[in-house]
CSV table of C-alpha atoms in Angstrom, one decimal:
chain,number,residue,atom,x,y,z
A,1312,UNK,CA,-75.8,173.0,76.2
A,1313,UNK,CA,-79.0,171.0,75.7
A,1314,UNK,CA,-78.6,167.5,74.2
A,1315,UNK,CA,-80.7,164.4,73.5
A,1316,UNK,CA,-79.7,160.9,74.5
A,1317,UNK,CA,-81.1,157.4,74.5
A,1318,UNK,CA,-81.3,155.9,78.0
A,1319,UNK,CA,-83.2,152.7,77.1
A,1320,UNK,CA,-83.7,150.6,74.1
A,1321,UNK,CA,-81.3,149.5,71.4
A,1322,UNK,CA,-83.7,150.4,68.6
A,1323,UNK,CA,-84.8,146.9,67.8
A,1324,UNK,CA,-88.5,146.0,68.1
A,1325,UNK,CA,-88.8,143.0,70.5
A,1326,UNK,CA,-88.6,142.0,74.1
A,1327,UNK,CA,-85.4,141.3,75.8
A,1328,UNK,CA,-82.9,142.7,78.3
A,1329,UNK,CA,-84.6,142.5,81.7
A,1330,UNK,CA,-82.0,142.4,84.5
A,1331,UNK,CA,-79.3,144.0,82.3
A,1332,UNK,CA,-78.4,147.5,81.0
A,1333,UNK,CA,-81.4,149.4,79.8
A,1334,UNK,CA,-79.6,150.7,76.7
A,1335,UNK,CA,-79.2,147.1,75.5
A,1336,UNK,CA,-82.9,146.1,75.9
A,1337,UNK,CA,-85.5,145.6,73.2
A,1338,UNK,CA,-89.0,147.0,73.5
A,1339,UNK,CA,-92.1,147.3,71.3
A,1340,UNK,CA,-93.6,150.7,71.1
A,1341,UNK,CA,-93.1,152.4,74.4
A,1342,UNK,CA,-96.2,154.6,74.7
A,1343,UNK,CA,-95.8,156.5,77.9
A,1344,UNK,CA,-93.4,157.2,80.8
A,1345,UNK,CA,-93.5,158.5,84.3
A,1346,UNK,CA,-90.9,159.0,87.1
A,1347,UNK,CA,-91.5,158.2,90.7
A,1348,UNK,CA,-91.0,160.7,93.6
A,1349,UNK,CA,-87.7,159.1,94.7
A,1350,UNK,CA,-86.3,160.0,91.2
A,1351,UNK,CA,-84.9,156.4,91.1
A,1352,UNK,CA,-87.3,154.7,88.8
A,1353,UNK,CA,-88.6,155.6,85.4
A,1354,UNK,CA,-91.6,153.5,84.5
A,1355,UNK,CA,-92.8,153.0,80.9
A,1356,UNK,CA,-95.6,151.3,79.1
A,1357,UNK,CA,-94.2,148.7,76.8
A,1358,UNK,CA,-97.4,148.8,74.8
A,1359,UNK,CA,-97.2,145.8,72.4
A,1360,UNK,CA,-95.3,143.7,74.9
A,1361,UNK,CA,-98.3,144.2,77.2
A,1362,UNK,CA,-96.1,145.0,80.1
A,1363,UNK,CA,-95.0,147.8,82.5
A,1364,UNK,CA,-91.2,148.0,82.7
A,1365,UNK,CA,-89.0,150.2,84.8
A,1366,UNK,CA,-85.6,151.7,84.5
A,1367,UNK,CA,-83.4,152.0,87.6
A,1368,UNK,CA,-81.9,155.4,86.9
A,1369,UNK,CA,-79.2,154.9,89.5
A,1370,UNK,CA,-78.0,151.7,87.9
A,1371,UNK,CA,-79.2,152.2,84.3
A,1372,UNK,CA,-80.8,148.8,84.4
A,1373,UNK,CA,-84.2,147.6,83.3
A,1374,UNK,CA,-86.7,145.1,84.7
A,1375,UNK,CA,-90.3,144.0,84.2
A,1376,UNK,CA,-92.7,145.4,86.7
A,1377,UNK,CA,-96.1,144.1,85.6
A,1378,UNK,CA,-97.6,141.8,83.0
A,1379,UNK,CA,-96.8,138.4,81.6
A,1380,UNK,CA,-96.6,139.5,78.0
A,1381,UNK,CA,-99.9,137.9,77.2
A,1382,UNK,CA,-102.6,140.3,75.9
A,1383,UNK,CA,-105.7,140.4,78.0
A,1384,UNK,CA,-107.3,141.4,81.3
A,1385,UNK,CA,-106.8,138.9,84.1
A,1386,UNK,CA,-105.0,138.6,87.4
A,1387,UNK,CA,-106.8,141.1,89.6
A,1388,UNK,CA,-106.1,140.6,93.3
A,1389,UNK,CA,-102.8,138.8,92.5
A,1390,UNK,CA,-99.3,139.6,91.7
A,1391,UNK,CA,-98.9,142.2,88.9
A,1392,UNK,CA,-96.2,140.2,87.3
A,1393,UNK,CA,-98.6,137.3,86.8
A,1394,UNK,CA,-101.4,139.4,85.3
A,1395,UNK,CA,-102.4,139.7,81.7
A,1396,UNK,CA,-102.6,143.3,80.6
A,1397,UNK,CA,-104.0,144.9,77.5
A,1398,UNK,CA,-102.4,147.7,75.4
A,1399,UNK,CA,-101.2,150.3,77.9
A,1400,UNK,CA,-101.5,153.8,76.6
A,1401,UNK,CA,-100.6,155.8,79.8
A,1402,UNK,CA,-99.0,155.3,83.1
A,1403,UNK,CA,-99.0,157.5,86.2
A,1404,UNK,CA,-97.0,157.0,89.4
A,1405,UNK,CA,-98.5,158.3,92.7
A,1406,UNK,CA,-96.4,159.9,95.4
A,1407,UNK,CA,-96.7,156.7,97.5
A,1408,UNK,CA,-95.4,154.6,94.6
A,1409,UNK,CA,-98.7,153.2,93.4
A,1410,UNK,CA,-98.8,152.8,89.6
A,1411,UNK,CA,-101.9,153.5,87.6
A,1412,UNK,CA,-102.2,152.1,84.1
A,1413,UNK,CA,-104.6,153.0,81.3
A,1414,UNK,CA,-105.7,150.0,79.2
A,1415,UNK,CA,-107.0,151.1,75.8
A,1416,UNK,CA,-108.9,147.9,75.1
A,1417,UNK,CA,-110.7,145.9,77.8
A,1418,UNK,CA,-111.1,149.5,78.8
A,1419,UNK,CA,-110.1,150.0,82.4
A,1420,UNK,CA,-107.8,151.8,84.7
A,1421,UNK,CA,-105.8,149.4,86.9
A,1422,UNK,CA,-103.6,150.0,89.9
A,1423,UNK,CA,-100.5,148.3,91.0
A,1424,UNK,CA,-100.0,148.6,94.8
A,1425,UNK,CA,-96.5,149.8,95.7
A,1426,UNK,CA,-96.2,147.7,98.8
A,1427,UNK,CA,-97.8,144.4,97.8
A,1428,UNK,CA,-97.2,144.6,94.0
A,1429,UNK,CA,-100.7,143.3,93.5
A,1430,UNK,CA,-102.9,144.6,90.6
A,1431,UNK,CA,-106.6,145.6,90.8
A,1432,UNK,CA,-109.1,147.4,88.5
A,1433,UNK,CA,-110.1,150.8,89.9
A,1434,UNK,CA,-112.3,152.1,87.0
A,1435,UNK,CA,-114.1,150.5,84.1
A,1436,UNK,CA,-115.9,147.2,83.6
A,1437,UNK,CA,-113.8,145.9,80.8
A,1438,UNK,CA,-116.8,146.2,78.5
A,1439,UNK,CA,-117.0,149.0,75.9
A,1440,UNK,CA,-119.6,151.7,76.5
A,1441,UNK,CA,-120.3,155.2,77.6
A,1442,UNK,CA,-120.7,154.7,81.3
A,1443,UNK,CA,-122.8,156.5,83.8
A,1444,UNK,CA,-121.4,159.1,86.2
A,1445,UNK,CA,-121.7,159.4,90.0
A,1446,UNK,CA,-121.6,155.7,90.5
A,1447,UNK,CA,-118.7,153.3,91.6
A,1448,UNK,CA,-116.1,153.6,88.9
A,1449,UNK,CA,-115.8,149.8,88.6
A,1450,UNK,CA,-119.5,149.7,87.6
A,1451,UNK,CA,-119.1,152.4,84.9
A,1452,UNK,CA,-117.9,151.4,81.4
A,1453,UNK,CA,-115.5,153.3,79.2
A,1454,UNK,CA,-114.9,153.2,75.4
A,1455,UNK,CA,-111.2,153.9,74.9
A,1456,UNK,CA,-109.3,155.5,77.7
A,1457,UNK,CA,-106.0,156.9,76.4
A,1458,UNK,CA,-104.6,158.8,79.3
A,1459,UNK,CA,-104.9,159.3,83.0
A,1460,UNK,CA,-103.3,161.8,85.4
A,1461,UNK,CA,-103.4,162.5,89.1
A,1462,UNK,CA,-104.9,165.9,89.8
A,1463,UNK,CA,-103.2,166.5,93.1
A,1464,UNK,CA,-106.5,166.8,94.9
A,1465,UNK,CA,-107.2,163.1,95.5
A,1466,UNK,CA,-108.5,162.4,92.0
A,1467,UNK,CA,-107.4,160.6,88.8
A,1468,UNK,CA,-108.5,162.3,85.6
A,1469,UNK,CA,-109.2,159.9,82.7
A,1470,UNK,CA,-109.3,160.9,79.0
A,1471,UNK,CA,-111.5,158.7,76.9
A,1472,UNK,CA,-110.7,159.5,73.3
A,1473,UNK,CA,-113.7,157.8,71.8
A,1474,UNK,CA,-116.2,158.9,74.4
A,1475,UNK,CA,-115.0,162.5,73.9
A,1476,UNK,CA,-114.9,163.1,77.6
A,1477,UNK,CA,-112.7,163.7,80.6
A,1478,UNK,CA,-113.9,162.0,83.8
A,1479,UNK,CA,-112.6,162.1,87.3
A,1480,UNK,CA,-112.2,159.1,89.6
A,1481,UNK,CA,-112.3,160.0,93.3
A,1482,UNK,CA,-109.6,157.8,94.8
A,1483,UNK,CA,-111.2,158.1,98.2
A,1484,UNK,CA,-114.8,157.2,97.5
A,1485,UNK,CA,-114.2,155.2,94.3
A,1486,UNK,CA,-116.9,157.1,92.5
A,1487,UNK,CA,-116.5,158.5,89.0
A,1488,UNK,CA,-117.8,161.9,87.9
A,1489,UNK,CA,-118.0,164.0,84.8
A,1490,UNK,CA,-115.3,166.6,84.4
A,1491,UNK,CA,-115.3,167.8,80.8
A,1492,UNK,CA,-117.1,167.0,77.5
A,1493,UNK,CA,-120.6,166.2,76.4
A,1494,UNK,CA,-119.8,163.2,74.3
A,1495,UNK,CA,-120.2,165.0,71.1
A,1496,UNK,CA,-117.2,164.7,68.8
A,1497,UNK,CA,-116.6,168.4,67.9
A,1498,UNK,CA,-114.6,171.3,69.1
A,1499,UNK,CA,-117.0,173.8,70.8
A,1500,UNK,CA,-117.8,175.5,74.0
A,1501,UNK,CA,-114.9,177.8,74.6
A,1502,UNK,CA,-115.6,180.4,77.2
A,1503,UNK,CA,-118.1,178.2,79.0
A,1504,UNK,CA,-118.1,175.4,81.5
A,1505,UNK,CA,-116.0,172.4,80.4
A,1506,UNK,CA,-118.9,170.0,81.3
A,1507,UNK,CA,-121.0,171.6,78.6
A,1508,UNK,CA,-118.2,171.9,76.0
A,1509,UNK,CA,-117.7,169.3,73.2
A,1510,UNK,CA,-114.3,167.7,72.7
A,1511,UNK,CA,-112.8,166.4,69.4
A,1512,UNK,CA,-110.8,163.5,70.5
A,1513,UNK,CA,-109.9,163.7,74.2
A,1514,UNK,CA,-106.5,162.1,73.9
A,1515,UNK,CA,-104.4,163.4,76.8
A,1516,UNK,CA,-104.5,165.6,79.9
A,1517,UNK,CA,-102.2,167.2,82.5
A,1518,UNK,CA,-102.5,169.4,85.5
A,1519,UNK,CA,-100.2,172.2,86.6
A,1520,UNK,CA,-99.2,173.2,90.1
A,1521,UNK,CA,-101.9,175.9,90.1
A,1522,UNK,CA,-104.7,173.4,89.5
A,1523,UNK,CA,-105.3,174.3,85.8
A,1524,UNK,CA,-106.0,171.3,83.6
A,1525,UNK,CA,-104.8,171.0,80.0
A,1526,UNK,CA,-106.5,168.8,77.4
A,1527,UNK,CA,-105.0,167.5,74.2
A,1528,UNK,CA,-107.5,167.1,71.3
A,1529,UNK,CA,-106.1,164.5,68.9
A,1530,UNK,CA,-108.8,165.0,66.2
A,1531,UNK,CA,-109.1,168.7,66.8
A,1532,UNK,CA,-105.4,169.3,66.7
A,1533,UNK,CA,-105.6,171.7,69.6
A,1534,UNK,CA,-104.6,172.2,73.2
A,1535,UNK,CA,-107.3,173.5,75.6
A,1536,UNK,CA,-107.2,174.8,79.1
A,1537,UNK,CA,-109.7,174.2,81.9
A,1538,UNK,CA,-109.1,176.7,84.6
A,1539,UNK,CA,-109.8,176.2,88.3
A,1540,UNK,CA,-113.3,177.6,87.8
A,1541,UNK,CA,-114.1,174.9,85.2
A,1542,UNK,CA,-114.0,177.3,82.2
A,1543,UNK,CA,-112.5,175.9,79.0
A,1544,UNK,CA,-110.6,177.8,76.4
A,1545,UNK,CA,-108.3,176.9,73.5
A,1546,UNK,CA,-104.7,177.9,74.0
A,1547,UNK,CA,-102.9,176.3,71.1
A,1548,UNK,CA,-103.7,175.1,67.5
A,1549,UNK,CA,-105.9,176.5,64.8
A,1550,UNK,CA,-107.7,173.2,64.4
A,1551,UNK,CA,-105.9,172.5,61.1
A,1552,UNK,CA,-103.3,169.8,60.6
A,1553,UNK,CA,-99.8,171.0,60.0
A,1554,UNK,CA,-96.5,172.0,61.5
A,1555,UNK,CA,-96.3,175.7,61.6
A,1556,UNK,CA,-96.1,178.5,64.2
A,1557,UNK,CA,-92.8,178.0,66.1
A,1558,UNK,CA,-91.8,181.3,67.7
A,1559,UNK,CA,-95.3,182.6,67.4
A,1560,UNK,CA,-98.4,182.6,69.6
A,1561,UNK,CA,-99.5,179.0,70.1
A,1562,UNK,CA,-103.0,179.8,69.2
A,1563,UNK,CA,-101.9,180.5,65.6
A,1564,UNK,CA,-99.8,177.3,65.3
A,1565,UNK,CA,-100.8,174.1,63.7
A,1566,UNK,CA,-100.3,170.6,65.2
A,1567,UNK,CA,-100.7,167.1,63.7
A,1568,UNK,CA,-102.3,164.5,65.9
A,1569,UNK,CA,-100.9,165.5,69.3
A,1570,UNK,CA,-101.1,162.5,71.6
A,1571,UNK,CA,-99.6,163.5,74.9
A,1572,UNK,CA,-99.1,166.5,77.2
A,1573,UNK,CA,-97.4,167.1,80.5
A,1574,UNK,CA,-96.5,170.2,82.4
A,1575,UNK,CA,-93.0,171.1,83.4
A,1576,UNK,CA,-92.0,172.5,86.8
A,1577,UNK,CA,-92.5,176.0,85.6
A,1578,UNK,CA,-96.1,175.4,84.4
A,1579,UNK,CA,-95.2,175.3,80.7
A,1580,UNK,CA,-97.0,172.7,78.6
A,1581,UNK,CA,-94.9,170.0,76.8
A,1582,UNK,CA,-96.7,168.7,73.8
A,1583,UNK,CA,-96.0,165.4,72.0
A,1584,UNK,CA,-96.8,166.4,68.4
A,1585,UNK,CA,-96.8,162.8,67.3
A,1586,UNK,CA,-97.4,162.9,63.5
A,1587,UNK,CA,-94.8,165.7,63.3
A,1588,UNK,CA,-92.3,163.5,65.1
A,1589,UNK,CA,-91.6,166.4,67.5
A,1590,UNK,CA,-91.8,167.6,71.1
A,1591,UNK,CA,-93.0,171.2,71.4
A,1592,UNK,CA,-93.3,173.6,74.4
A,1593,UNK,CA,-96.0,176.2,75.1
A,1594,UNK,CA,-94.8,179.0,77.4
A,1595,UNK,CA,-97.3,180.0,80.0
A,1596,UNK,CA,-95.7,183.4,80.3
A,1597,UNK,CA,-96.1,184.6,76.8
A,1598,UNK,CA,-98.2,182.0,75.0
A,1599,UNK,CA,-95.5,181.2,72.4
A,1600,UNK,CA,-94.8,177.8,71.0
A,1601,UNK,CA,-91.5,176.3,69.9
A,1602,UNK,CA,-90.0,172.9,69.0
A,1603,UNK,CA,-87.6,171.6,71.6
A,1604,UNK,CA,-86.9,168.1,70.1
A,1605,UNK,CA,-87.3,166.3,66.8
A,1606,UNK,CA,-89.3,167.6,63.8
A,1607,UNK,CA,-88.3,164.9,61.3
A,1608,UNK,CA,-88.8,161.2,61.3
A,1609,UNK,CA,-85.7,159.1,62.1
A,1610,UNK,CA,-83.6,157.6,64.9
A,1611,UNK,CA,-80.7,160.0,64.6
A,1612,UNK,CA,-79.4,162.8,66.8
A,1613,UNK,CA,-78.1,161.4,70.1
A,1614,UNK,CA,-75.5,163.5,71.7
A,1615,UNK,CA,-76.5,166.6,69.7
A,1616,UNK,CA,-78.9,169.4,69.8
A,1617,UNK,CA,-82.4,167.9,70.2
A,1618,UNK,CA,-84.0,170.0,67.5
A,1619,UNK,CA,-81.6,168.4,65.0
A,1620,UNK,CA,-82.7,164.9,66.1
A,1621,UNK,CA,-85.2,162.6,64.5
A,1622,UNK,CA,-88.0,160.9,66.3
A,1623,UNK,CA,-90.6,158.3,65.2
A,1624,UNK,CA,-94.1,158.9,66.2
A,1625,UNK,CA,-93.4,159.6,69.9
A,1626,UNK,CA,-96.5,159.0,72.2
A,1627,UNK,CA,-95.5,160.0,75.7
A,1628,UNK,CA,-93.5,162.4,77.8
A,1629,UNK,CA,-92.8,163.3,81.4
A,1630,UNK,CA,-90.7,166.1,82.9
A,1631,UNK,CA,-88.3,165.2,85.8
A,1632,UNK,CA,-87.5,167.3,88.9
A,1633,UNK,CA,-84.6,169.1,87.1
A,1634,UNK,CA,-86.8,169.8,84.0
A,1635,UNK,CA,-85.2,167.0,82.2
A,1636,UNK,CA,-87.6,165.6,79.6
A,1637,UNK,CA,-88.1,161.8,79.2
A,1638,UNK,CA,-89.7,160.8,75.9
A,1639,UNK,CA,-91.3,157.5,74.8
A,1640,UNK,CA,-90.0,157.5,71.2
A,1641,UNK,CA,-92.4,154.9,70.2
A,1642,UNK,CA,-91.5,153.6,66.7
A,1643,UNK,CA,-87.8,154.0,67.4
A,1644,UNK,CA,-88.4,151.6,70.4
A,1645,UNK,CA,-86.4,153.8,72.7
A,1646,UNK,CA,-86.7,156.0,75.8
A,1647,UNK,CA,-84.8,159.2,75.3
A,1648,UNK,CA,-84.0,162.2,77.4
A,1649,UNK,CA,-83.5,165.9,76.7
A,1650,UNK,CA,-81.4,167.6,79.3
A,1651,UNK,CA,-79.0,170.4,80.1
A,1652,UNK,CA,-75.4,169.3,80.3
């Protein structure tokens, strides 16, 4: 039987609970989640508390990992716990434990070193602008980065929702390069190279184990695939806003402001269909889409079938090693899990 449960957050908007049980903590709009390779820690972006917090899944406790709670951009080179951090829209944990965070304003990507717990900026200048490619990433500006994901090939892909582009940070050289998008805000270019295609709101990205990249268009209400040859195609969404198509081909379905995607261990695409308050899944085997959690607004449903549960504008998701699905249920101020019992 598949059920949904809350693992962190008591539902109250606020900040409390560090050092205690995660279920009793307060948070303020968790916007993304990621699990580390040890399976012990689940990190989440506590967006409007301007902090990264983590849940010890072995103890079900919560602690602050980075940020003072003061909105801003300061503290590079020092302890992450003493740094000021802006709104965090995404979080990504590397296999060595390093944590990358995506700051929406003061637009930058910052890294928290696993060993030293120091924080540094690895991409972006902090100034808003459409930056140049093929230069050091810390010298190239961004407009509004909303997601970042490790590509498994030594790079970090960055989705800039207002620049309408995906860019790739080479973690070895520190250079930033174009990956997808022309900067034009439109949905076009299917069947051609991703670098010459236009994107309508590059909100989120993920990479499967075969090296395919998936792109979530917030404004276009579609999911697109960039294959290993760099060719872009649309795989889900008609482009219209709506909530239709479950049980049918994803390309015929409608979405409403999707804001996050991640791949599961079988290569399927998990979509956070935010304005429909739902989590949906696109099967890579047959191209069908279905709702696997939520579908109505509300906090209800724990302990029951996840498709009978409510959610409140979820913004983030990650799939664990056993295909359990962790959800940043943002406006319910909770972290929830869909799992097989």
